[in-house]
N, CA, C and O of each residue as an XYZ file, in Angstrom:
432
protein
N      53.151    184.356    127.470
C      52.938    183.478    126.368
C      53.795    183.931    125.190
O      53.821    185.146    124.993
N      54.556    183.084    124.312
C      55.165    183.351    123.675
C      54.854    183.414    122.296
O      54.384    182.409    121.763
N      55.094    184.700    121.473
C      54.341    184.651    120.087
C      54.851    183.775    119.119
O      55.956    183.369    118.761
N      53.090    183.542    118.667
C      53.347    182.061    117.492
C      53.932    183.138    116.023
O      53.652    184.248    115.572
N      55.105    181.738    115.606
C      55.942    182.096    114.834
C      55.320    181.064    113.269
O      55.136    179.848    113.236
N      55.205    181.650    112.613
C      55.123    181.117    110.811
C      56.546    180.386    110.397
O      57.747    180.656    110.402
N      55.523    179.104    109.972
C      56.404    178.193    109.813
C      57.611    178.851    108.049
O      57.423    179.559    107.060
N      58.702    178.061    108.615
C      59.740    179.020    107.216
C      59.352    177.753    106.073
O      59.440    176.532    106.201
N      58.830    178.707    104.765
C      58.755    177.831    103.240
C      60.133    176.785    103.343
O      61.205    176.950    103.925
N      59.713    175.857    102.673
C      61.234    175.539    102.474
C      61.383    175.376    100.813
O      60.448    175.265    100.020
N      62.818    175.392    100.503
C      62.838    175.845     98.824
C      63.476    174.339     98.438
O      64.171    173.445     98.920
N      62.828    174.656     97.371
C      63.624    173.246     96.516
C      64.925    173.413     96.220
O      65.593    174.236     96.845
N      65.482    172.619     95.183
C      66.758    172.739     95.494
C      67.117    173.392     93.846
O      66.370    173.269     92.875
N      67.980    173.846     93.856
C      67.846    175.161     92.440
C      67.603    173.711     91.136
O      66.718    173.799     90.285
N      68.260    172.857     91.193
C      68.487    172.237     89.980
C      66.934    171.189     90.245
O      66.295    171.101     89.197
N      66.489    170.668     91.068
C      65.211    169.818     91.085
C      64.315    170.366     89.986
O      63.174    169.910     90.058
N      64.495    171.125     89.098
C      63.313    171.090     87.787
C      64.536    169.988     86.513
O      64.257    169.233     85.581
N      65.501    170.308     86.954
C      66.432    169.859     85.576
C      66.529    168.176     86.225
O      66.007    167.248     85.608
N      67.287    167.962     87.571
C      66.551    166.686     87.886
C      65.022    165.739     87.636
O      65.002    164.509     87.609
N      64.171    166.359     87.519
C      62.961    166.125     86.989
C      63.085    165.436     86.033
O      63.343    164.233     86.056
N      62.909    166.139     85.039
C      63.326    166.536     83.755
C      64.075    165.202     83.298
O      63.631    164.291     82.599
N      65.271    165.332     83.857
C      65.923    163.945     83.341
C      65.679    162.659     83.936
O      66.162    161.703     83.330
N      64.916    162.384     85.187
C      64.495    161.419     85.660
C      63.359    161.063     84.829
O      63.207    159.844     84.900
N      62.329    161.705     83.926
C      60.951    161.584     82.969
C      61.319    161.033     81.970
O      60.748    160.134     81.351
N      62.799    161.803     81.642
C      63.678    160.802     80.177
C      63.777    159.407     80.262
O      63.395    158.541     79.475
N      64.187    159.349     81.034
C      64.533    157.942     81.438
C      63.878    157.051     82.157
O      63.287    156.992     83.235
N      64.254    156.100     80.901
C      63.457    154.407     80.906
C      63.650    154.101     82.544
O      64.780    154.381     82.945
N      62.630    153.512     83.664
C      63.100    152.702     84.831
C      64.127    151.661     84.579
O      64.426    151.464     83.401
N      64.394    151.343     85.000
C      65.311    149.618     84.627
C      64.944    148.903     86.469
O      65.295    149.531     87.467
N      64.367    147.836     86.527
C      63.860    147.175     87.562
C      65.073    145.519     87.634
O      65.153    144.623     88.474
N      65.843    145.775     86.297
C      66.390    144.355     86.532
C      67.935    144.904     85.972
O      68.201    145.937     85.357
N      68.979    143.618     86.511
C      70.087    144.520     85.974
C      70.366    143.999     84.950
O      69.852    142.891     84.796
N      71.360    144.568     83.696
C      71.071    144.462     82.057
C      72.382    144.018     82.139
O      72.941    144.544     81.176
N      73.418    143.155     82.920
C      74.251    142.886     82.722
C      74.086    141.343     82.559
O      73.091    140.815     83.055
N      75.353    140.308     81.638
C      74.573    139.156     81.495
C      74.851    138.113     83.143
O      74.502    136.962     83.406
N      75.525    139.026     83.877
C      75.963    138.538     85.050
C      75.377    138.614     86.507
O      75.947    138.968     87.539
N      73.694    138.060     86.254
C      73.285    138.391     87.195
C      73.242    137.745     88.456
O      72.723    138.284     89.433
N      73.801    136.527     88.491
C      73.797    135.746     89.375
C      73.017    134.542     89.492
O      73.173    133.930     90.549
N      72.027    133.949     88.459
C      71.729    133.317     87.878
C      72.399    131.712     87.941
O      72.029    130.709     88.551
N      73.386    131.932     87.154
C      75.004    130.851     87.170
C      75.124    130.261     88.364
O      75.015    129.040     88.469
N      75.411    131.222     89.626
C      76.138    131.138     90.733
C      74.865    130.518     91.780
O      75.189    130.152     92.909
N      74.123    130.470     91.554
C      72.685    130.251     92.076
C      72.204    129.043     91.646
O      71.407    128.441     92.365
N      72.632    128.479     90.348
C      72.134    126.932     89.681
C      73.274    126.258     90.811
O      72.984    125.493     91.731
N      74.759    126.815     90.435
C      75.598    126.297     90.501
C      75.718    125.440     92.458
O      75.607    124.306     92.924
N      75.935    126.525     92.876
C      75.682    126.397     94.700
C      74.813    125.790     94.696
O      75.000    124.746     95.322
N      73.697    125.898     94.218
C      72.249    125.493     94.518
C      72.163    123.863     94.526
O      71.808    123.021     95.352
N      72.776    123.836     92.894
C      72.760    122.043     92.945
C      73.637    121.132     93.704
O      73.393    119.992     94.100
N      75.228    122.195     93.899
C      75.859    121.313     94.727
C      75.823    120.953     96.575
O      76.360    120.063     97.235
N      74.954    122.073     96.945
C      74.604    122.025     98.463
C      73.496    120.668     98.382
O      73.415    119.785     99.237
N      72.621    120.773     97.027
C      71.471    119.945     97.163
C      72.339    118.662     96.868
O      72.070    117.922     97.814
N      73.175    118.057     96.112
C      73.694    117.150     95.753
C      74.345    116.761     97.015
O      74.231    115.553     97.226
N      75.286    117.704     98.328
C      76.127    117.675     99.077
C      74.436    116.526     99.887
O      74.464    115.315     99.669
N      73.573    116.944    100.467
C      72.442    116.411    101.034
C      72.154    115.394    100.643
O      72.128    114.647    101.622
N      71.773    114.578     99.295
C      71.694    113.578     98.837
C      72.390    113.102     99.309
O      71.981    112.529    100.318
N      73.727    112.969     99.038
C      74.834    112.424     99.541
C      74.844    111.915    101.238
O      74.891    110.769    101.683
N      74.795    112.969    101.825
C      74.638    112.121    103.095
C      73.581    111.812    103.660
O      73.601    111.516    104.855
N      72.005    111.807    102.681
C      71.318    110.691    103.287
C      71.547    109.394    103.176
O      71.624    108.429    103.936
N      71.673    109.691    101.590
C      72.389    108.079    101.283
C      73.606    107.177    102.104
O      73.621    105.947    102.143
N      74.553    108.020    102.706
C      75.047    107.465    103.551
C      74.798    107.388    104.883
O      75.542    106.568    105.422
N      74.077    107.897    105.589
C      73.369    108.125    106.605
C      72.325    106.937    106.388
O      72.098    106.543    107.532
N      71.621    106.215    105.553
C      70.868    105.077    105.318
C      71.481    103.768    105.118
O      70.976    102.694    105.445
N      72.935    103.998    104.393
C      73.618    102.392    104.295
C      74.783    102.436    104.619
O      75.163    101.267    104.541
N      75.930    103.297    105.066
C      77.129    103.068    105.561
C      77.194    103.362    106.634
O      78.113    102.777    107.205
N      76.270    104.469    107.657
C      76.602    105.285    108.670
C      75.707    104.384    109.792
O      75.433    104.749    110.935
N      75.228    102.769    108.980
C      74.648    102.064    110.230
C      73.068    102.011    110.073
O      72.367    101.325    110.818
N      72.332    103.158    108.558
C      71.160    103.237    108.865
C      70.333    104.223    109.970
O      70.877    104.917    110.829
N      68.916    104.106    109.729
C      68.299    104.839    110.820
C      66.928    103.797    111.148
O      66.211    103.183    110.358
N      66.900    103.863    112.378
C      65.367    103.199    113.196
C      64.732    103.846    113.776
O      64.826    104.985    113.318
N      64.253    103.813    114.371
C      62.785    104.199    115.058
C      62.952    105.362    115.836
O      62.092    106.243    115.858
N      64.101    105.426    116.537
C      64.673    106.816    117.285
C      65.796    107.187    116.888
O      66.487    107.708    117.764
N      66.424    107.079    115.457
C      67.133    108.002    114.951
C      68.271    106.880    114.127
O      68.157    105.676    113.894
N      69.626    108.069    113.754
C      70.323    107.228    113.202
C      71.074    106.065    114.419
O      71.043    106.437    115.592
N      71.687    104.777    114.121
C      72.476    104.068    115.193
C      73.856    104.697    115.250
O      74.326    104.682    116.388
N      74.467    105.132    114.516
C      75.853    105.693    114.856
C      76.265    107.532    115.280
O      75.602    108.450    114.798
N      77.080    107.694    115.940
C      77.304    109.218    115.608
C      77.362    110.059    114.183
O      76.993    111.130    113.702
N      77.792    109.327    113.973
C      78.114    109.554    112.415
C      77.158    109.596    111.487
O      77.117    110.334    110.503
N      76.520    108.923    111.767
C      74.687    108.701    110.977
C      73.912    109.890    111.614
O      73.222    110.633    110.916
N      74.017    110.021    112.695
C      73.927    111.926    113.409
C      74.342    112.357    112.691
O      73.774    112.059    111.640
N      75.380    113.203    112.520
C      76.152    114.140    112.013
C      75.944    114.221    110.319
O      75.991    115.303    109.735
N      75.707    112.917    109.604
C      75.245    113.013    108.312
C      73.362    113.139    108.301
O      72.617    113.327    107.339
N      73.099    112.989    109.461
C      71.547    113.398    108.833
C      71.257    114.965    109.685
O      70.075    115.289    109.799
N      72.264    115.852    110.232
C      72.404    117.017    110.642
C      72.409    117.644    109.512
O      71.574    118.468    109.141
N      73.825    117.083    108.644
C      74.265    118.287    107.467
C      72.929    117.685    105.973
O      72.668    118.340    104.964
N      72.411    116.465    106.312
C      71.121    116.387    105.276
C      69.809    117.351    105.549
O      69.247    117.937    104.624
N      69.368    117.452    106.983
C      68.305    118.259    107.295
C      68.673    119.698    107.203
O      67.774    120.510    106.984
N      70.055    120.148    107.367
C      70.472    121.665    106.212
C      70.785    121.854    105.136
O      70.730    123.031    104.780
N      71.235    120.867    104.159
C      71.042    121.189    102.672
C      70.122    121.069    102.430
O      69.567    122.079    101.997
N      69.273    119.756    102.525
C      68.222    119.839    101.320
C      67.247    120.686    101.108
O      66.921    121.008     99.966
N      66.601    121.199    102.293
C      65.591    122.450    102.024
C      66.528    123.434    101.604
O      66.120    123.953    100.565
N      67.537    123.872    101.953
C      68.401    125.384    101.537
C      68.601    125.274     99.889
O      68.239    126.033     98.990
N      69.388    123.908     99.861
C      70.074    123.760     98.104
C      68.811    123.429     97.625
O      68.683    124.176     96.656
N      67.757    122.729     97.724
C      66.219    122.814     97.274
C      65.784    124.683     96.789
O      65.376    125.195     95.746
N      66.009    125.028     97.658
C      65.665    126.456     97.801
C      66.010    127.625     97.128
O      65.344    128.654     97.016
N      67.382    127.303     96.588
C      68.880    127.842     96.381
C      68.656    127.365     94.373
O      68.812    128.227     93.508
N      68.420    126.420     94.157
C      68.386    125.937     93.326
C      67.101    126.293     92.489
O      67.025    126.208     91.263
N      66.081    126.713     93.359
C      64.967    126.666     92.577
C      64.927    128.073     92.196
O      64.367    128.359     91.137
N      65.406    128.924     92.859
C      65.419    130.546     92.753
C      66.261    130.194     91.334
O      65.590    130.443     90.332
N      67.190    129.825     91.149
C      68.676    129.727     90.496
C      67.475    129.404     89.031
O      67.699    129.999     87.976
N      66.326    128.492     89.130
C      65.884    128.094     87.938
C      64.776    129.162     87.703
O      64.464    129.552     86.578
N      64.405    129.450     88.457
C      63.099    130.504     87.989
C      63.720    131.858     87.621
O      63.070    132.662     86.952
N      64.936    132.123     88.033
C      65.890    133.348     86.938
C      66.632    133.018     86.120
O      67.479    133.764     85.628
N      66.424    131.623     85.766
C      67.530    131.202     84.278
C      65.542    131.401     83.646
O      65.338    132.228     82.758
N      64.481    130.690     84.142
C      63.142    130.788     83.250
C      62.937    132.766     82.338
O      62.853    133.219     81.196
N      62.945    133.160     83.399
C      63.059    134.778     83.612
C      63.394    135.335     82.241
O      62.785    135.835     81.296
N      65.011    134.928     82.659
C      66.003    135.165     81.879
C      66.075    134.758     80.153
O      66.684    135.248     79.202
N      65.370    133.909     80.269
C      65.134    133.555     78.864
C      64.037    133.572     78.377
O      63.992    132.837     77.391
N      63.169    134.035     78.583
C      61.627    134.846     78.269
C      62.185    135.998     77.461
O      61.795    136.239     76.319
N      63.035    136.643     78.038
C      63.559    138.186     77.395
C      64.022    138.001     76.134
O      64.445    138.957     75.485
């Protein structure tokens, strides 16, 4: 049987009191303090993916032939109510984040 061995201390690291120390100084920051947070880029995409969707329901309802009972009548009325059933929830989505950090943002 082999003799039980004591586990080895382990040491901190020489400077972890001065690390401390200056991590206690300092304020957290949870958001970034630049005026570029992405905000802009988030209205911006947001409304035009959602606008891109509008767009081809509306045509997907009166140029692309319409839709009935089992779908659109043309390919094309496909293909525009494909790229409508992926914008509008995303740029919906995209857009609303985009507004609840411009709300955020101007609380401060």
């Amino acid at each position: 049987m082999a003799p039980a061995t004591q586990p080895v201390p382990i040491k901190p690291p020489v400077n972890a009191r001065r690390e401390a120390d200056a991590l206690a100084q300092k304020p957290a920051r949870l958001t970034p303090t630049s005026a570029d947070d992405g905000t802009h880029q988030l209205l911006k995409w947001g409304g035009s993916t959602l606008a891109v969707g509008i767009l081809c329901a509306l045509l997907t309802r009166t140029v692309f032939g319409g839709i009935g009972p089992q779908g659109p009548h043309t390919n094309s009325g496909w293909m525009a109510l494909i790229v409508t059933m992926m914008c509008l929830p995303f740029g919906f989505l995209l857009f609303l984040l985009g507004a609840l950090k411009w709300l955020r943002n101007r609380r401060r």
